[in-house]
XYZ file of C-alpha atoms in Angstrom:
692
model
C 143.729 -75.387 181.533
C 141.388 -76.922 178.925
C 138.216 -78.955 179.611
C 140.022 -82.251 179.103
C 142.506 -81.360 181.859
C 140.032 -80.228 184.501
C 140.830 -81.105 188.150
C 139.926 -84.762 188.637
C 138.180 -86.164 191.697
C 140.050 -87.953 194.517
C 138.103 -91.191 194.784
C 139.904 -94.487 195.152
C 139.558 -95.201 191.442
C 140.847 -91.706 190.621
C 143.838 -92.253 192.882
C 144.570 -95.560 191.112
C 144.282 -93.998 187.700
C 146.354 -91.008 188.560
C 149.130 -93.158 189.934
C 149.318 -94.754 186.502
C 149.332 -91.321 184.870
C 152.145 -89.934 187.023
C 154.345 -92.975 186.846
C 153.942 -92.892 183.081
C 154.768 -89.205 182.566
C 157.647 -89.283 185.103
C 159.223 -92.289 183.402
C 158.901 -90.811 179.894
C 160.317 -87.520 181.186
C 163.278 -89.301 182.822
C 164.028 -91.190 179.705
C 163.360 -88.143 177.532
C 161.656 -90.573 175.254
C 158.359 -92.421 175.050
C 154.566 -92.153 174.518
C 152.658 -90.589 177.427
C 149.385 -89.831 175.639
C 147.878 -93.312 175.646
C 148.686 -94.135 179.318
C 147.074 -90.847 180.337
C 144.021 -91.547 178.212
C 143.547 -95.220 179.082
C 144.244 -95.014 182.866
C 140.594 -95.483 183.905
C 140.109 -98.343 181.469
C 143.137 -100.082 182.976
C 141.668 -99.604 186.471
C 138.347 -101.116 185.425
C 139.938 -104.139 183.807
C 142.855 -104.948 186.131
C 141.086 -104.121 189.384
C 137.630 -105.585 188.723
C 137.922 -108.308 186.147
C 141.424 -109.614 185.244
C 142.229 -112.961 186.905
C 145.969 -113.030 187.367
C 148.550 -113.800 190.049
C 151.486 -111.436 190.258
C 153.332 -114.069 192.326
C 153.043 -116.584 189.439
C 152.807 -114.867 186.075
C 152.793 -118.296 184.305
C 149.714 -119.707 186.067
C 148.074 -121.767 183.342
C 144.463 -120.533 183.746
C 145.223 -116.865 184.154
C 143.467 -114.365 181.927
C 145.720 -113.089 179.140
C 146.261 -109.368 178.633
C 147.704 -107.886 175.467
C 148.724 -104.282 175.065
C 148.441 -104.121 171.260
C 149.117 -100.367 171.192
C 152.494 -101.221 172.710
C 153.966 -97.698 172.331
C 151.964 -96.964 175.549
C 154.111 -99.481 177.422
C 154.419 -97.349 180.528
C 150.748 -97.949 181.223
C 151.460 -101.668 181.427
C 154.672 -101.296 183.349
C 152.944 -99.089 185.891
C 150.042 -101.572 186.281
C 152.465 -104.485 186.734
C 154.514 -102.632 189.268
C 151.564 -101.400 191.292
C 149.675 -104.716 191.304
C 152.602 -106.647 192.712
C 154.666 -108.173 189.930
C 158.468 -108.484 190.300
C 159.008 -105.165 188.615
C 160.543 -102.830 191.216
C 160.203 -99.058 191.084
C 163.852 -98.545 190.029
C 163.054 -100.430 186.770
C 160.383 -97.865 185.997
C 162.924 -95.162 186.679
C 165.200 -96.906 184.133
C 162.449 -96.859 181.444
C 163.935 -97.416 177.937
C 167.482 -97.812 179.348
C 169.977 -100.537 178.469
C 169.109 -103.921 179.955
C 166.180 -102.587 182.012
C 163.044 -104.632 182.502
C 161.088 -101.725 180.940
C 162.108 -101.556 177.307
C 160.486 -99.093 174.938
C 157.852 -101.543 173.872
C 156.709 -104.561 175.935
C 158.789 -107.634 175.275
C 157.709 -111.203 176.212
C 160.395 -112.914 178.252
C 161.828 -109.634 179.547
C 159.247 -108.170 181.830
C 157.242 -110.377 184.253
C 153.558 -110.295 183.286
C 154.095 -109.303 179.643
C 152.381 -111.953 177.480
C 153.625 -110.886 174.046
C 155.988 -108.469 172.347
C 154.056 -105.589 170.849
C 154.818 -102.423 169.010
C 154.227 -103.176 165.338
C 150.619 -102.080 165.485
C 147.859 -104.672 165.006
C 149.990 -107.684 165.697
C 149.237 -107.721 169.416
C 145.522 -107.820 168.501
C 146.206 -110.770 166.203
C 148.223 -112.462 168.914
C 145.253 -112.037 171.225
C 143.078 -113.829 168.640
C 145.517 -116.693 168.769
C 145.461 -116.800 172.560
C 141.705 -116.813 172.623
C 141.703 -119.559 170.003
C 144.105 -121.668 172.072
C 141.906 -121.232 175.114
C 138.753 -122.245 173.307
C 140.375 -125.351 171.736
C 142.012 -126.452 175.007
C 138.680 -126.040 176.815
C 137.017 -128.235 174.216
C 139.828 -130.844 174.468
C 140.342 -130.975 178.262
C 137.295 -129.719 180.132
C 134.864 -132.309 181.421
C 131.375 -132.018 182.926
C 131.792 -130.431 186.342
C 135.549 -129.911 185.732
C 136.421 -126.633 183.946
C 140.242 -126.407 184.203
C 140.468 -124.137 181.129
C 138.289 -121.111 181.629
C 139.897 -117.746 181.094
C 139.515 -114.649 178.987
C 141.865 -112.817 176.638
C 141.756 -109.056 176.833
C 143.440 -106.575 174.498
C 143.855 -102.806 174.468
C 144.013 -101.369 170.955
C 144.180 -97.883 169.461
C 143.327 -96.333 166.108
C 146.687 -97.433 164.707
C 145.980 -101.070 165.459
C 142.683 -100.850 163.634
C 144.109 -99.020 160.635
C 146.695 -101.799 160.047
C 145.318 -104.371 157.637
C 146.189 -107.277 159.936
C 143.379 -106.166 162.205
C 140.929 -107.026 159.473
C 142.511 -110.415 158.785
C 142.617 -111.439 162.486
C 139.293 -109.997 163.635
C 137.367 -111.347 160.666
C 138.659 -114.810 161.581
C 137.881 -114.322 165.241
C 134.255 -113.401 164.403
C 133.885 -116.385 162.072
C 135.150 -118.746 164.781
C 133.062 -117.114 167.475
C 135.857 -116.522 170.016
C 133.541 -115.314 172.771
C 136.248 -114.998 175.450
C 138.120 -112.401 173.453
C 137.361 -108.873 174.695
C 139.005 -105.906 173.001
C 138.942 -102.395 174.483
C 139.366 -99.686 171.829
C 140.939 -96.408 172.802
C 138.846 -94.223 170.571
C 140.626 -90.908 171.009
C 140.677 -89.786 167.365
C 144.410 -88.974 167.439
C 147.476 -90.537 165.886
C 150.959 -89.172 165.399
C 150.072 -86.948 162.483
C 147.055 -85.422 164.155
C 143.278 -85.885 164.105
C 142.566 -89.190 162.346
C 139.269 -88.246 160.690
C 141.306 -86.912 157.767
C 142.602 -90.473 157.048
C 140.576 -92.890 159.207
C 136.845 -92.181 158.896
C 135.730 -95.814 159.110
C 132.542 -96.744 160.933
C 134.510 -99.065 163.203
C 131.627 -100.385 165.337
C 129.724 -101.368 162.212
C 132.831 -102.920 160.727
C 133.172 -105.230 163.756
C 129.487 -106.003 163.769
C 129.874 -107.110 160.174
C 132.622 -109.513 161.336
C 130.107 -111.054 163.719
C 131.392 -109.325 166.876
C 129.399 -108.088 169.744
C 130.000 -104.303 169.934
C 129.543 -102.019 172.912
C 129.388 -98.475 171.619
C 130.129 -95.070 173.018
C 131.477 -96.015 176.429
C 132.956 -93.169 178.482
C 136.558 -94.395 178.780
C 137.170 -92.086 181.723
C 134.264 -93.542 183.803
C 135.600 -96.616 185.563
C 132.070 -97.806 186.382
C 130.920 -97.485 182.756
C 133.905 -99.514 181.551
C 133.302 -102.049 184.290
C 129.699 -102.523 183.137
C 130.753 -102.846 179.549
C 133.331 -105.553 180.374
C 130.769 -107.390 182.516
C 128.336 -107.432 179.608
C 131.075 -108.576 177.217
C 131.831 -111.555 179.443
C 128.269 -112.755 178.966
C 128.301 -112.426 175.144
C 128.450 -115.433 172.872
C 130.721 -113.607 170.402
C 134.029 -111.698 170.664
C 133.460 -108.167 171.889
C 134.776 -104.811 170.888
C 134.181 -102.142 173.594
C 134.509 -98.662 172.023
C 135.801 -96.367 174.749
C 135.639 -92.646 174.026
C 138.741 -91.058 175.539
C 140.855 -87.962 175.474
C 144.479 -88.599 174.661
C 146.752 -87.187 177.337
C 143.886 -86.772 179.866
C 145.213 -84.741 182.787
C 147.883 -82.761 180.924
C 146.809 -79.095 181.284
C 147.696 -77.758 177.802
C 148.441 -80.862 175.731
C 145.460 -83.149 176.423
C 143.458 -83.864 173.300
C 146.302 -83.011 170.897
C 148.807 -85.074 168.956
C 151.593 -83.287 170.802
C 151.056 -85.617 173.764
C 151.203 -88.789 171.686
C 154.884 -89.543 171.437
C 157.048 -87.020 173.293
C 157.783 -86.121 176.971
C 155.427 -83.521 178.369
C 158.183 -81.296 179.721
C 158.891 -80.252 183.311
C 156.443 -77.279 183.269
C 153.543 -79.341 181.945
C 154.211 -82.123 184.412
C 154.313 -79.649 187.331
C 150.985 -78.141 186.216
C 149.598 -81.659 185.851
C 150.486 -82.476 189.452
C 148.416 -79.497 190.537
C 145.548 -80.430 188.266
C 145.439 -83.991 189.559
C 146.043 -83.015 193.168
C 149.078 -85.277 193.183
C 151.586 -83.522 195.439
C 154.125 -86.382 195.432
C 157.613 -86.248 193.974
C 158.463 -88.177 190.805
C 158.197 -91.955 191.235
C 156.639 -91.587 194.656
C 153.416 -93.521 195.203
C 151.678 -93.406 198.622
C 151.248 -96.739 200.395
C 147.445 -96.450 200.447
C 147.526 -96.340 196.628
C 149.803 -99.402 196.539
C 147.249 -101.101 198.808
C 144.432 -100.269 196.403
C 146.316 -101.748 193.475
C 147.881 -104.808 195.081
C 146.553 -107.950 193.476
C 148.902 -110.446 195.071
C 146.545 -111.798 197.756
C 143.507 -111.969 195.444
C 145.637 -113.509 192.645
C 147.051 -116.174 194.942
C 143.547 -117.000 196.104
C 142.307 -117.262 192.547
C 145.153 -119.612 191.652
C 144.669 -121.674 194.846
C 140.989 -122.174 193.959
C 141.977 -123.297 190.488
C 144.605 -125.623 191.903
C 141.922 -127.262 194.041
C 139.760 -127.727 190.962
C 142.676 -129.127 189.037
C 143.449 -131.589 191.873
C 139.842 -132.882 191.655
C 140.243 -133.085 187.911
C 143.467 -135.063 188.246
C 141.796 -137.532 190.584
C 139.018 -138.135 188.164
C 141.009 -137.841 184.919
C 144.658 -138.548 185.704
C 145.758 -139.172 182.084
C 144.213 -135.956 180.838
C 145.654 -133.963 183.774
C 149.179 -135.224 183.047
C 148.764 -134.478 179.360
C 147.492 -130.936 180.114
C 150.483 -130.237 182.379
C 152.963 -131.575 179.803
C 151.583 -129.502 177.001
C 151.329 -126.231 178.981
C 154.972 -126.748 180.011
C 155.996 -127.177 176.396
C 157.620 -130.520 177.009
C 157.522 -133.183 174.276
C 156.017 -136.604 174.971
C 158.283 -139.280 176.418
C 157.685 -141.198 173.185
C 159.029 -138.362 171.051
C 162.650 -139.563 170.575
C 161.460 -142.895 169.190
C 158.851 -141.196 167.004
C 161.404 -138.723 165.657
C 163.870 -141.433 164.872
C 161.222 -143.552 163.181
C 160.018 -140.614 161.065
C 163.457 -140.015 159.576
C 164.345 -143.683 159.310
C 161.085 -144.521 157.487
C 161.849 -141.852 154.866
C 165.397 -143.159 154.600
C 164.328 -146.769 154.049
C 161.462 -145.952 151.646
C 163.862 -144.224 149.250
C 161.094 -142.377 147.373
C 161.443 -139.521 144.936
C 158.699 -136.880 145.332
C 158.131 -133.208 145.842
C 159.283 -132.065 149.236
C 155.840 -130.554 149.914
C 154.471 -134.133 149.636
C 157.282 -135.420 151.780
C 156.263 -132.758 154.327
C 152.662 -133.972 154.288
C 153.894 -137.526 154.936
C 155.916 -136.158 157.866
C 152.944 -134.197 159.209
C 150.793 -137.351 159.139
C 153.352 -139.212 161.292
C 153.849 -136.203 163.571
C 150.128 -135.775 164.246
C 149.989 -139.347 165.497
C 152.887 -138.643 167.871
C 152.076 -135.111 168.924
C 148.491 -134.415 169.995
C 149.408 -130.775 170.429
C 150.044 -130.330 166.685
C 147.671 -127.638 165.344
C 147.997 -126.901 161.658
C 146.444 -124.847 158.879
C 146.877 -123.047 155.626
C 146.043 -119.663 154.175
C 143.532 -121.052 151.598
C 146.154 -123.279 149.956
C 145.630 -126.589 151.700
C 145.572 -128.598 148.492
C 148.801 -126.952 147.304
C 150.726 -126.631 150.592
C 149.663 -130.198 151.541
C 149.389 -129.175 155.192
C 146.455 -131.410 156.031
C 146.477 -135.128 156.816
C 143.893 -137.942 156.672
C 142.972 -137.840 160.338
C 142.849 -134.050 160.805
C 139.609 -132.441 162.007
C 138.632 -129.003 160.848
C 138.097 -126.284 163.433
C 134.853 -124.472 162.659
C 132.874 -121.688 164.192
C 129.846 -122.755 166.179
C 127.010 -121.383 168.270
C 129.165 -121.887 171.409
C 132.508 -120.935 169.997
C 134.856 -122.896 167.789
C 134.375 -126.644 167.487
C 137.208 -128.905 168.530
C 139.751 -129.895 165.981
C 143.344 -129.614 164.909
C 143.193 -128.024 161.431
C 142.434 -124.399 160.608
C 141.426 -122.903 157.311
C 142.814 -119.389 157.791
C 141.500 -118.075 154.464
C 143.583 -115.724 152.373
C 145.173 -114.127 155.427
C 148.892 -114.811 155.405
C 149.843 -112.016 157.844
C 146.943 -112.691 160.147
C 147.631 -116.476 160.120
C 151.263 -116.020 161.079
C 150.498 -113.571 163.914
C 147.643 -115.760 165.184
C 150.049 -118.746 165.200
C 152.387 -116.645 167.313
C 149.599 -116.021 169.773
C 148.713 -119.707 169.961
C 152.410 -120.572 170.639
C 152.655 -117.935 173.301
C 149.534 -119.202 175.078
C 151.022 -122.700 175.149
C 149.217 -125.999 174.894
C 149.639 -126.340 171.123
C 152.509 -126.517 168.608
C 151.095 -124.513 165.701
C 152.061 -124.416 162.045
C 150.639 -122.656 158.999
C 151.258 -122.841 155.279
C 151.268 -120.612 152.203
C 153.439 -120.134 149.111
C 156.979 -118.959 149.838
C 156.493 -115.779 147.753
C 153.644 -114.775 150.076
C 155.993 -114.872 153.065
C 156.344 -111.205 152.140
C 152.834 -110.638 153.404
C 153.659 -112.385 156.651
C 157.144 -110.977 157.014
C 156.752 -108.864 160.125
C 154.993 -111.687 161.976
C 157.978 -113.942 161.165
C 160.333 -111.310 162.517
C 158.231 -111.130 165.686
C 158.304 -114.859 166.011
C 162.067 -114.805 165.901
C 162.222 -111.875 168.334
C 159.967 -113.647 170.823
C 161.404 -117.161 170.212
C 157.894 -118.521 169.697
C 157.702 -122.242 169.020
C 155.922 -121.881 165.676
C 156.463 -123.522 162.318
C 155.923 -121.750 158.983
C 155.482 -124.021 156.011
C 156.295 -122.365 152.645
C 155.814 -124.407 149.485
C 156.406 -123.596 145.800
C 159.799 -122.442 146.876
C 161.501 -121.417 143.581
C 161.190 -120.981 139.852
C 160.445 -124.692 139.904
C 156.776 -123.936 140.363
C 156.761 -123.081 136.700
C 153.755 -121.721 134.878
C 152.519 -119.266 137.573
C 155.429 -117.099 136.611
C 157.428 -114.337 138.273
C 154.685 -113.133 140.611
C 154.709 -116.467 142.375
C 158.314 -117.619 141.774
C 160.470 -117.010 144.846
C 163.884 -115.610 143.988
C 164.969 -113.567 146.961
C 162.784 -114.988 149.724
C 164.978 -117.842 150.965
C 167.928 -115.510 151.240
C 165.895 -112.804 153.016
C 164.465 -115.195 155.574
C 167.942 -116.523 156.389
C 168.897 -113.000 157.384
C 166.416 -112.872 160.253
C 168.277 -113.593 163.534
C 166.876 -116.556 165.442
C 164.797 -117.918 162.548
C 165.767 -121.390 161.356
C 165.220 -121.824 157.620
C 165.204 -125.298 156.119
C 165.256 -126.013 152.358
C 165.489 -129.813 152.143
C 166.521 -131.703 149.046
C 164.492 -134.878 149.459
C 162.202 -136.941 151.689
C 164.852 -137.649 154.330
C 166.011 -134.070 154.735
C 162.334 -133.032 154.900
C 161.630 -135.435 157.703
C 164.659 -134.154 159.619
C 163.644 -130.568 159.025
C 160.328 -131.283 160.673
C 162.006 -133.072 163.587
C 164.387 -130.179 164.138
C 161.608 -127.645 163.925
C 159.497 -129.561 166.506
C 162.403 -129.838 168.916
C 163.467 -126.238 168.638
C 162.616 -123.575 171.174
C 162.031 -120.971 168.514
C 160.428 -120.527 165.109
C 161.337 -122.433 161.921
C 160.543 -122.024 158.227
C 160.337 -124.991 155.932
C 160.829 -124.133 152.240
C 159.433 -126.934 150.066
C 159.343 -127.719 146.400
C 156.275 -128.080 144.189
C 158.177 -130.275 141.713
C 159.407 -133.806 142.334
C 162.992 -134.181 143.505
C 165.140 -137.363 143.437
C 165.847 -139.392 146.520
C 169.454 -139.319 147.628
C 171.010 -142.527 148.995
C 172.937 -141.981 152.263
C 174.785 -143.814 154.950
C 173.350 -143.715 158.451
C 176.112 -141.332 159.457
C 174.996 -138.947 156.721
C 171.390 -139.219 157.827
C 172.448 -138.268 161.315
C 174.456 -135.343 159.976
C 171.447 -133.703 158.335
C 170.574 -132.164 161.732
C 173.803 -130.128 161.493
C 172.267 -128.131 158.661
C 175.067 -128.958 156.193
C 177.005 -132.189 155.580
C 178.967 -134.145 152.989
C 176.461 -135.951 150.780
C 178.956 -137.235 148.225
C 182.679 -137.205 148.977
C 185.581 -136.593 146.632
C 185.775 -140.043 145.118
C 182.651 -142.096 145.901
C 183.795 -144.841 143.463
C 187.098 -145.458 145.201
C 187.385 -145.987 148.924
C 191.114 -145.391 148.706
C 190.515 -141.810 147.804
C 191.502 -142.116 144.193
C 189.446 -141.034 141.280
C 188.141 -143.510 138.681
C 189.061 -142.241 135.186
C 188.762 -144.485 132.157
C 188.588 -147.522 134.364
C 191.847 -146.827 136.201
C 192.317 -145.379 139.649
C 194.411 -142.236 139.742
C 195.165 -139.713 142.413
C 193.014 -136.627 141.633
C 195.184 -133.547 141.222
C 192.281 -131.159 141.450
C 189.291 -130.901 143.781
C 186.150 -128.743 144.147
C 183.305 -128.489 146.676
C 179.847 -128.205 145.214
C 177.303 -126.743 147.692
C 173.629 -127.297 146.959
C 170.361 -126.782 148.715
C 166.823 -127.943 148.089
C 165.997 -129.052 144.580
C 169.382 -127.841 143.288
C 171.280 -130.513 145.180
C 170.352 -132.760 142.258
C 172.215 -130.411 139.879
C 175.361 -130.614 142.045
C 175.189 -134.411 142.074
C 174.705 -134.528 138.338
C 177.905 -132.467 137.878
C 180.121 -135.030 139.723
C 180.543 -137.471 136.755
C 181.290 -134.847 134.106
C 183.852 -133.274 136.363
C 185.429 -136.655 137.032
C 185.859 -137.166 133.338
C 187.888 -133.964 133.345
C 190.065 -135.261 136.159
C 188.360 -133.168 138.858
C 187.114 -134.730 142.109
C 183.929 -133.078 143.385
C 182.611 -133.224 146.875
C 178.850 -132.477 147.142
C 177.741 -130.721 150.323
C 174.010 -130.518 150.948
C 173.108 -127.413 152.891
C 169.445 -127.700 153.874
C 169.722 -125.137 156.695
C 172.544 -122.500 156.505
C 171.161 -121.015 159.725
C 171.801 -124.276 161.539
C 175.101 -125.053 159.829
C 176.473 -121.587 160.870
C 175.955 -122.514 164.527
C 178.023 -125.665 164.350
C 181.508 -125.753 165.918
C 184.168 -124.328 163.616
C 185.987 -127.724 163.471
C 182.844 -129.316 162.010
C 182.347 -126.535 159.448
C 185.968 -126.746 158.445
C 185.654 -130.564 157.953
C 182.614 -130.066 155.630
C 184.107 -126.992 153.783
C 187.857 -127.454 153.967
C 190.034 -124.396 153.438
C 191.930 -124.053 150.230
C 189.502 -126.034 148.039
C 187.542 -124.066 145.408
C 183.812 -123.934 146.027
C 180.684 -123.549 143.928
C 177.213 -122.994 145.283
C 174.004 -123.630 143.403
C 170.492 -122.514 144.299
C 167.537 -121.221 142.290
C 167.684 -117.867 143.992
C 169.773 -114.751 144.411
C 173.500 -115.424 144.408
C 175.039 -112.769 146.665
C 174.485 -114.466 150.079
C 176.306 -117.560 148.969
C 179.566 -115.585 148.843
C 179.746 -116.212 152.562
C 180.470 -119.865 151.771
C 182.317 -119.744 148.409
C 184.283 -116.488 148.839
C 185.018 -113.931 146.120
C 187.140 -116.517 144.288
C 184.351 -119.090 144.199
C 181.324 -119.326 141.911
C 177.558 -119.232 142.445
C 175.005 -120.615 140.006
C 171.730 -118.972 140.693
C 169.073 -116.465 139.552
C 169.508 -112.697 140.020
C 166.355 -111.540 138.179
C 162.638 -112.319 138.388
C 161.373 -115.517 136.790
C 159.418 -116.458 133.751
C 156.092 -118.212 133.141
C 156.737 -121.633 131.568
C 157.042 -125.290 132.604
C 159.637 -125.728 135.313
C 162.113 -127.543 133.078
C 161.976 -124.751 130.514
C 162.446 -122.070 133.181
C 165.467 -123.889 134.641
C 166.983 -124.149 131.171
C 166.261 -120.488 130.418
C 168.156 -119.403 133.513
C 170.981 -121.829 132.825
C 170.288 -123.701 136.046
C 171.744 -126.956 134.794
C 174.381 -129.364 135.804
C 176.417 -128.249 132.819
C 176.440 -124.721 134.252
C 177.627 -126.151 137.597
C 180.490 -127.938 135.754
C 181.470 -124.706 133.952
C 181.388 -122.769 137.243
C 183.620 -125.419 138.873
C 186.119 -125.080 136.068
C 186.199 -121.319 136.515
C 186.675 -121.610 140.251
C 189.466 -124.068 139.858
C 191.207 -121.898 137.312
C 191.457 -119.150 139.878
C 192.666 -121.386 142.707
């Protein structure tokens, strides 16, 4: 038995911590899979936080003013599951016994929406920490917006557990630098400083002076706390709650604390301990109980249901007094925390699209997006936007927006955030804001930099967060910046993410509808917008309404002849040959420009605008078949990789696109260089028809 695994005392706090330890190792052993080291090492830290500081109500995990807890080092999920079970959440013991099993409430990493009490999905290290920054930001802004003298209805903390891995990931720098700049004082992070990662002792690859790093960010740092001393951690948290800056509490711990031969080694990080080690551990901890057996006195020590219900009842009384004094604000707070849109939203949404339709303007879709944002901000007070240092290019601001800035007492109020050059951090912070509720967040950058943000976009889709990602400069059409900035594969790759709506509108009307659809959706959306001007497309009202389907007929076979004939040389004839031209974004104009040359060759062309393949694919088959009828040759055109469009045109169809990186030149020259022209669309149509 090594020093780290010495027999532990039997105080109440020790019993609480050891209950966590044994539930964790028993669950990992039963699953023959998991990460026991972190739960063993952070058990006392969990006791200090959850028993002495965290305001939460197991009977109502969605209580608006609860403290938020994020397990950023989500591989240690059994620590959280054990805490939730013991403190009274609807997570029965048999779910812990089914750890990591199909359809259990205890998946391998915590998942929001699966397990009661889990605030965010974690596992990709560092993102939980960034989500916590977003939650703390939402709390601070809501407090500024809704609290009144003598009436503090928004007054909670955000706590996060992190490990070495979270702090090694670059996103931790992006998010924590921003948190320090904004002064998010109600963000408290507890660092499991055990010096071990999967490969071994981290000093060989992680020798940072972490406390000084966070002090440089402007954080309050509590150094060298004994993470196995509940009282010491308790004091550190209490001091952090009084700080005027975000706090990092550096807790010195031993990974796998309590395991007789494996504590303090990387062997305990990510593998079951084994039956012999667990048996020896029971002796070392003086825990004589069978697997998954917790004595009732220990349950009584952990149970937070009564205290949580009392905390919520006290808040409910305060909110009732607030409602009596500020009825409009109370109603607005409840609406926004529920995620409901205002009663005026349907009219505002209709007006937004109709205004764009009636104006009939040609412009870049990034500018059309800014016009939409301006209208949306007037209709949606919960809109909270920003950009990763590209505001003037993304056009994500609007005349009435107010910048959020750091202040002596935390961030100032406002609705626009300058995220700095932090695409990944911005996207994960946005996810945290959305998870907190109260705001509808969006953030902008160039489409090519979606690569930096990619895993946060994936997590948004996995969690179904109501977040909007604005990506401008969406193709080779951005021109002179060249291949480093010209998106070729990005639209296609984003469309592959399950649950992520991707809009690439062709003009002002489609851009307005894209925003409306994104606002109304219970899930994330990406808007891919052009730098260059695109022409306005005239439409009927029925076509305007059809944009929401993601794909629709923009120009039918014979727009010059209502009888269905084709005008050739001034005489109406029945067209013997037909083709469907599918375009998206700025390339819809190329498809439209190909109609007349094809007509001259006796070919009737239907133009289908496909602003959102991800939405079109979910339409009923009958609708899709009406738009893309079987047996008619098809051509797709997009300034991007061609392979994904085979889903719509088939092997016998044609795709006009770009399958190599771009070039630095004016947009028109780049389009010509890559043969992205209406003439190329005509030639492709002829080839497709010849094979029909």
